[in-house]
Short mmCIF file of C-alpha atoms (C1' of nucleotides) in Angstrom, two decimals:
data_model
loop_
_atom_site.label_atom_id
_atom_site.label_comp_id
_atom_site.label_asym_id
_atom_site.label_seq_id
_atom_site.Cartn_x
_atom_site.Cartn_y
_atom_site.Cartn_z
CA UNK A 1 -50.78 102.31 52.13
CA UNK A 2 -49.91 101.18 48.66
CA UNK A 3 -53.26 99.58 46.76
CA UNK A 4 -52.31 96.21 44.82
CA UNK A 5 -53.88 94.71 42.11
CA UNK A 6 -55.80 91.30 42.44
CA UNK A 7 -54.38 89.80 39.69
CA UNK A 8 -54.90 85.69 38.96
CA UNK A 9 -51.20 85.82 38.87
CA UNK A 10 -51.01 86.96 42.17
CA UNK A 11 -53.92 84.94 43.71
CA UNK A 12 -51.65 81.55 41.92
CA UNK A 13 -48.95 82.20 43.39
CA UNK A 14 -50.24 82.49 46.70
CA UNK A 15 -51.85 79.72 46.37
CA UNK A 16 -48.76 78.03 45.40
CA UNK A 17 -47.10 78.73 48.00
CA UNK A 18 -49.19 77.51 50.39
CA UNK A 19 -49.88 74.34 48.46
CA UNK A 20 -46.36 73.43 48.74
CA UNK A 21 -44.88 71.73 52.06
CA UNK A 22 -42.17 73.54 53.99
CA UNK A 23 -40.13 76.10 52.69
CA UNK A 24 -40.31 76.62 49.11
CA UNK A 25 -38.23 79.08 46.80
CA UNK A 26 -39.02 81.05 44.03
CA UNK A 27 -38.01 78.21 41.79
CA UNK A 28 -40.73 75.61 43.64
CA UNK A 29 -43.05 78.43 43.72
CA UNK A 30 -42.70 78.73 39.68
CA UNK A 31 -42.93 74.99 39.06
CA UNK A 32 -45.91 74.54 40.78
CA UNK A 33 -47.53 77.55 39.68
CA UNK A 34 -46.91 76.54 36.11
CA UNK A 35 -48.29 73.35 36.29
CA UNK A 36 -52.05 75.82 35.81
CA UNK A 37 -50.82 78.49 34.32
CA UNK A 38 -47.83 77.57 32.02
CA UNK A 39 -47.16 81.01 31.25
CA UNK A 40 -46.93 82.90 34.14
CA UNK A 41 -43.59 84.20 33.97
CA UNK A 42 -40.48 83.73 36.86
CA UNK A 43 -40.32 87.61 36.84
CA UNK A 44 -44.57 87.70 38.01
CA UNK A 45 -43.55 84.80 40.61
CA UNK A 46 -40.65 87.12 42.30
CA UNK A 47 -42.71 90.24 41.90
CA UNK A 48 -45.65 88.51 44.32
CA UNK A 49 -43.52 87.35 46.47
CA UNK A 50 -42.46 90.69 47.39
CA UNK A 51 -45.55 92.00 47.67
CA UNK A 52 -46.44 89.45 50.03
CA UNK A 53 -43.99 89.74 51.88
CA UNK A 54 -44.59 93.63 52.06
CA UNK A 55 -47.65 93.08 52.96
CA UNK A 56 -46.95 90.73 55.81
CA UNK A 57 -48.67 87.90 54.06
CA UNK A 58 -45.60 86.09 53.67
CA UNK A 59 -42.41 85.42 55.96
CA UNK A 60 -39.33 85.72 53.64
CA UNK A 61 -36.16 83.76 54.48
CA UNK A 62 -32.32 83.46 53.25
CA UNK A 63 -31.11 79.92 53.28
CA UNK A 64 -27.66 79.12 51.34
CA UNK A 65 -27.97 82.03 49.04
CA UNK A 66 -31.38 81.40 48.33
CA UNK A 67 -34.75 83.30 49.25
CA UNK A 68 -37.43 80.67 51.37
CA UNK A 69 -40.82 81.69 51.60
CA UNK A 70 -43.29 80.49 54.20
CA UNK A 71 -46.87 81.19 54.21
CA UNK A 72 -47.24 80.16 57.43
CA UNK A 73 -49.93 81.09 59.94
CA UNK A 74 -48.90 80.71 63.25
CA UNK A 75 -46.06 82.56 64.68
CA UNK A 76 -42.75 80.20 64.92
CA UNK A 77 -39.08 79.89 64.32
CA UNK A 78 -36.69 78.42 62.16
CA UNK A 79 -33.80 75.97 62.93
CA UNK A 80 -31.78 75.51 59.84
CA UNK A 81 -29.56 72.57 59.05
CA UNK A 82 -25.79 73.52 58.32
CA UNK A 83 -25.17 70.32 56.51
CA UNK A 84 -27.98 69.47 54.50
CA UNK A 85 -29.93 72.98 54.28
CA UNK A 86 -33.31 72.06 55.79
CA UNK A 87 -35.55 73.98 57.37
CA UNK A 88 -37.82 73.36 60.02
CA UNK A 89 -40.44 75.18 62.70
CA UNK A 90 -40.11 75.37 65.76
CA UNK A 91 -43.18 77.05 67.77
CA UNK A 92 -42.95 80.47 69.07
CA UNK A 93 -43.39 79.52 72.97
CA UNK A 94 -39.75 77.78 73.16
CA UNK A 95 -38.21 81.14 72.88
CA UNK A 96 -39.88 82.98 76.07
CA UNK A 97 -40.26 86.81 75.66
CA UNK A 98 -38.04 87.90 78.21
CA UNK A 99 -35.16 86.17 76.26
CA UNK A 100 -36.37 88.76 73.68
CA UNK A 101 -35.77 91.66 75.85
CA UNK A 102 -32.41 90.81 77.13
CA UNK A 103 -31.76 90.60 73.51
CA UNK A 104 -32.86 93.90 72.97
CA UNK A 105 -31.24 95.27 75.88
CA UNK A 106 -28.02 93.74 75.16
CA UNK A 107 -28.33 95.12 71.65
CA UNK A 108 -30.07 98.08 71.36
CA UNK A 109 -32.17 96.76 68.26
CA UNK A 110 -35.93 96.75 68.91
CA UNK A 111 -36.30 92.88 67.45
CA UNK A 112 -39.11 90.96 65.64
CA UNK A 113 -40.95 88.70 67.77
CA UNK A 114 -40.81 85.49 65.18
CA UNK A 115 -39.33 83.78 62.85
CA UNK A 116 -35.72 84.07 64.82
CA UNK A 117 -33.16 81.62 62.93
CA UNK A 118 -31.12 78.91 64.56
CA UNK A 119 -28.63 77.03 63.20
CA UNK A 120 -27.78 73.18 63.49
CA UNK A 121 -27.78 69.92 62.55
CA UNK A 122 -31.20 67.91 61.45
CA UNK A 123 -31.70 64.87 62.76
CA UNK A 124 -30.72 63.06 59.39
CA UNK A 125 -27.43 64.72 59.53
CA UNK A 126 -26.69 64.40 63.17
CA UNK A 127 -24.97 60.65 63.01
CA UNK A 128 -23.36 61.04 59.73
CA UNK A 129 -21.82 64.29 61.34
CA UNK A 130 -20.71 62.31 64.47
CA UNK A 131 -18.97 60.19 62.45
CA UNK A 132 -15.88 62.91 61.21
CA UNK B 1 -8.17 66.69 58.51
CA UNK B 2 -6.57 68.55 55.45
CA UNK B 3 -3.82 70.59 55.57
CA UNK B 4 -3.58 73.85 54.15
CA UNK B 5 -0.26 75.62 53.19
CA UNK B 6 0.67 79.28 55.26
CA UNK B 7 0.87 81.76 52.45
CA UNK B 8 0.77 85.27 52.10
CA UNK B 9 -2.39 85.62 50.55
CA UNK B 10 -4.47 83.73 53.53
CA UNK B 11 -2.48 85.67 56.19
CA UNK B 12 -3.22 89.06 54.32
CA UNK B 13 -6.70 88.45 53.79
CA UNK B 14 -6.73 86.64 57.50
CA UNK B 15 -5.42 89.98 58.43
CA UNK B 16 -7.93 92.33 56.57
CA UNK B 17 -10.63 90.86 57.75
CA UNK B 18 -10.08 91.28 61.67
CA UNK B 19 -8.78 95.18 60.86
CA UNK B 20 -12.03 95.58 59.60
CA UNK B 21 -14.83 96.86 61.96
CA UNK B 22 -18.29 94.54 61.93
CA UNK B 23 -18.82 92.46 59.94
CA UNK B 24 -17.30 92.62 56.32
CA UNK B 25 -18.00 90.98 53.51
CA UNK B 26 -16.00 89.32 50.83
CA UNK B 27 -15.23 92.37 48.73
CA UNK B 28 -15.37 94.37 52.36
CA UNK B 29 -11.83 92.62 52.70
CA UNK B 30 -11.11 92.20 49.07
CA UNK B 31 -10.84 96.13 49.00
CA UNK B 32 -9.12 96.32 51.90
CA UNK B 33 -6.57 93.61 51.53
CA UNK B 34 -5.81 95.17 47.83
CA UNK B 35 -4.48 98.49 49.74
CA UNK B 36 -1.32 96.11 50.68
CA UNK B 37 -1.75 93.47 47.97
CA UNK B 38 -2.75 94.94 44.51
CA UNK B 39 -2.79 91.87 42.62
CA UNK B 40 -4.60 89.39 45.23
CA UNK B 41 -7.54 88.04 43.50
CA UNK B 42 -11.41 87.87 44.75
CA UNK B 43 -11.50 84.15 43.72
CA UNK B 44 -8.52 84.06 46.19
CA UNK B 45 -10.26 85.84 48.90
CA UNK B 46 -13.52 83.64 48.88
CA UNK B 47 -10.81 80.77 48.73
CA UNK B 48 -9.12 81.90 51.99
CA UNK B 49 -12.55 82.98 53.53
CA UNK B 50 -14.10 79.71 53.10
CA UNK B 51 -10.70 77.70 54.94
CA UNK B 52 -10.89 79.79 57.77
CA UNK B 53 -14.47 79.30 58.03
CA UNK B 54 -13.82 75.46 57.82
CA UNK B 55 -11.31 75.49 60.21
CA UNK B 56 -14.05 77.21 62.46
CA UNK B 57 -11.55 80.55 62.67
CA UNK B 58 -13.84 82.18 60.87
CA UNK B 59 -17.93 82.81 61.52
CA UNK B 60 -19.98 83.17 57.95
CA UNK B 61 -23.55 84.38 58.06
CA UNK B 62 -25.83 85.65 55.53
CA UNK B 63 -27.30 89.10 55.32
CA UNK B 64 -29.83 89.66 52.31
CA UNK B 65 -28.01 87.73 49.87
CA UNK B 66 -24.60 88.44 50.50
CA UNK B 67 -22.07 86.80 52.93
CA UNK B 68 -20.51 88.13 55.92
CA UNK B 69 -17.42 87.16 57.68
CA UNK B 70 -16.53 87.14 61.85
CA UNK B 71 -13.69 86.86 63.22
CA UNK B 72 -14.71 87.07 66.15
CA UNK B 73 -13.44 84.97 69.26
CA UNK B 74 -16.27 85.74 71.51
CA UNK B 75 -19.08 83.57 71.61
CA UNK B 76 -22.42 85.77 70.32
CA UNK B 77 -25.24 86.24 68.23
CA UNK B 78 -25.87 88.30 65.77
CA UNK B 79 -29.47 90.98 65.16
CA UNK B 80 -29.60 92.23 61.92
CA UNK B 81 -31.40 95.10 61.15
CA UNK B 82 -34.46 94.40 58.86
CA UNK B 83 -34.62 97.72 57.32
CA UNK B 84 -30.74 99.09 56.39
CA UNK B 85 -29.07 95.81 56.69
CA UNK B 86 -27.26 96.60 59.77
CA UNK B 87 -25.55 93.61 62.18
CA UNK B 88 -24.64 93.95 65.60
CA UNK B 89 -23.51 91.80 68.19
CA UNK B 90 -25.35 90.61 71.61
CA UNK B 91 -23.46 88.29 74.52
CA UNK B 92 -24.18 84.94 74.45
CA UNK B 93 -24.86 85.34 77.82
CA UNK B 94 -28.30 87.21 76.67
CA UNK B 95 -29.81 83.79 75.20
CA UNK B 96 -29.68 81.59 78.27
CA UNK B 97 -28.66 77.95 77.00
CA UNK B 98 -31.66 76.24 78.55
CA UNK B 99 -33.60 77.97 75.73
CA UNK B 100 -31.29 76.47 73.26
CA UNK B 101 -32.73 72.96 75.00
CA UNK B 102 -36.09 73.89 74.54
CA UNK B 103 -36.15 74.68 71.06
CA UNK B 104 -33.75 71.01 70.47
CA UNK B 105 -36.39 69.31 71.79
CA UNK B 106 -39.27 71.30 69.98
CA UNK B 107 -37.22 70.66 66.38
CA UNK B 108 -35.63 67.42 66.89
CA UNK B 109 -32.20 69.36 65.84
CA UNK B 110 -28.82 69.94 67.69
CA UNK B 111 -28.13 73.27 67.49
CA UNK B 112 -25.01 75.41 67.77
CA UNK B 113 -24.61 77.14 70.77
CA UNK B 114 -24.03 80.60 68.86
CA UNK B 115 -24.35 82.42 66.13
CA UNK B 116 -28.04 82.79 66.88
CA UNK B 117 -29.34 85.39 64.40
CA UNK B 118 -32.29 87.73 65.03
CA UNK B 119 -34.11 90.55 63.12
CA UNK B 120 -35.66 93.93 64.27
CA UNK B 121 -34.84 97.18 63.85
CA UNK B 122 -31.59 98.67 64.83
CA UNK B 123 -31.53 102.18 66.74
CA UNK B 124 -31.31 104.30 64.09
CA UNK B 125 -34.53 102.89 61.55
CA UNK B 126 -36.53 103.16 64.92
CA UNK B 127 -37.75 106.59 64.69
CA UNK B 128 -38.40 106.34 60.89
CA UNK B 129 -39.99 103.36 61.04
CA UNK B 130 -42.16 104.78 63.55
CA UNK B 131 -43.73 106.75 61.36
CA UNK B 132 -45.06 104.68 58.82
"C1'" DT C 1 9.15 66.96 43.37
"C1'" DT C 2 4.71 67.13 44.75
"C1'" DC C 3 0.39 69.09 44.77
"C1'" DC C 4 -1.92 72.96 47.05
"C1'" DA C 5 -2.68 77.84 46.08
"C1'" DT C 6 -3.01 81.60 42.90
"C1'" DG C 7 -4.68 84.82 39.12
"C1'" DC C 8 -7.46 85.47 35.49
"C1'" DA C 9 -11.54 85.10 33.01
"C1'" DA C 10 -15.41 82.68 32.05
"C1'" DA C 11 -19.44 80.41 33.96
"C1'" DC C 12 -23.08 79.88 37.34
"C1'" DG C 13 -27.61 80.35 39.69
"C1'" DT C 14 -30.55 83.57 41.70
"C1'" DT C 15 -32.79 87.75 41.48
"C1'" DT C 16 -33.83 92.18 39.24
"C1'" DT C 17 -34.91 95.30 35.51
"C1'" DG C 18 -36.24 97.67 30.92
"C1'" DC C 19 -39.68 97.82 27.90
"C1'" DA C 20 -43.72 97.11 25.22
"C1'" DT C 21 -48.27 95.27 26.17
"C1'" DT C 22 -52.23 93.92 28.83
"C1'" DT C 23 -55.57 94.37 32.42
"C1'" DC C 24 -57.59 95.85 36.72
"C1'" DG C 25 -60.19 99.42 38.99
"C1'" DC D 1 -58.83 106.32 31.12
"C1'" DG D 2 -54.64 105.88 34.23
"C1'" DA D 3 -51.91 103.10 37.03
"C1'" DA D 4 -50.20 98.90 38.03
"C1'" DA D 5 -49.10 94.12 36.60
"C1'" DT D 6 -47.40 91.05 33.10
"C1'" DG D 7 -44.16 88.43 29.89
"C1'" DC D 8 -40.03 88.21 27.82
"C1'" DA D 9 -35.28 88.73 27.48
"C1'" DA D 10 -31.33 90.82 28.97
"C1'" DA D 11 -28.64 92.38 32.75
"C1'" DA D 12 -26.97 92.45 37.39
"C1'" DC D 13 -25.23 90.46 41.38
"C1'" DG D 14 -22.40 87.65 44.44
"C1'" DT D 15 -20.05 83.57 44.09
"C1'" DT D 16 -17.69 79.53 42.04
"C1'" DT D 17 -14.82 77.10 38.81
"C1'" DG D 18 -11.43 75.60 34.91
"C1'" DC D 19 -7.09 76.03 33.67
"C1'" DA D 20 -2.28 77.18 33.26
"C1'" DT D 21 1.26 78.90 36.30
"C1'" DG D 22 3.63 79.61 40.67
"C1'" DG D 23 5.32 78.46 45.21
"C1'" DA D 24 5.23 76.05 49.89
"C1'" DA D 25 6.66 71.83 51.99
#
DNA sequence: TTCCATGCAAACGTTTTGCATTTCG
DNA sequence: CGAAATGCAAAACGTTTGCATGGAA
């Protein structure tokens, strides 16, 4: 296993991260993380975030082009809005296990056991939607 | 809803994409559609790709920062392969659409019936991954 | 004749990288 | 001390867009 540094850098963006509601990018990581140390670069910011993510620290998720990062804790899911772009949780228990292994019958793949994505349309979006 | 016109272009790159096997991105089809039509454009292709997927002809998911096109008729989801990129197909039938109620009424979202898209590993990253 | 579609090249936003320097261990 | 992390700026990448021209309806 590969030793990493502990680095204030490091320890700031972390803590960004997990400051920040929802699903931030690198970009909202950066803000933040500026706002106490104004010169920690972009470059540091993405170079954490990968190493968290190595680590496992981190879930790491593509949204639109863009990388979301959630710090989170408990084991969940995300449902993604196709309109508007948001992202929320849903918890790990309303996607049953066995659905897992039918999955991974069906497909051969041996798959993770969270953060599955789902696509949709958020509740904000869902009458506007109606409307076409 | 909008009209489009029926030109060469669109057909061709309409064309490429369901000659191709999996699940091809933009310059996936821009190489192959060049083979018949040298001076098609990529601005062209993302044009055409992004009508079809408007029309709903066309499935467009995102793998690591990069877009990838379906033409697929059948109803399925998608498991992408965490460590060599990798996406395969699984039968609807394999996520049972009860779940798909579940995890509505967990998120407050509606949600598509497919593409659902998972992560793992895919057959062949399972041995070396088992080694780590 | 209208106006959508095309080709080209330039622009865009996100992410990565090269390199000299700093800092952790 | 040696290796890894940093800051900066430049580059890379996939994708989008402005504009003049071409072609479908």
């Amino acid at each position: 296993m590969k030793r990493t540094r502990n680095t204030v850098q490091r320890r700031a963006v972390l803590d960004s991260l997990l400051a920040l509601p929802g699903h931030p990018t690198a970009a909202d990581v950066f803000g933040h993380v500026r706002e106490s140390y104004p010169n920690l670069s972009l470059a540091t910011v993405y170079r954490a975030l990968h190493a968290l993510v190595e680590q496992g620290a981190v879930l790491e998720m593509r949204v639109e082009n863009v990388s979301r990062y959630d710090g989170g804790q408990t084991p969940h899911h995300h449902v993604v809005c196709r309109a508007c772009g948001a992202v929320a949780d849903a918890p790990a228990e309303a996607l049953p296990t066995p659905v897992l292994g039918n999955l991974e019958r069906a497909s051969g793949f041996v798959l993770d056991r969270h953060p599955v994505q789902f696509t949709g349309i958020c509740p904000q979006c869902v009458e506007p939607a109606a409307r076409e």
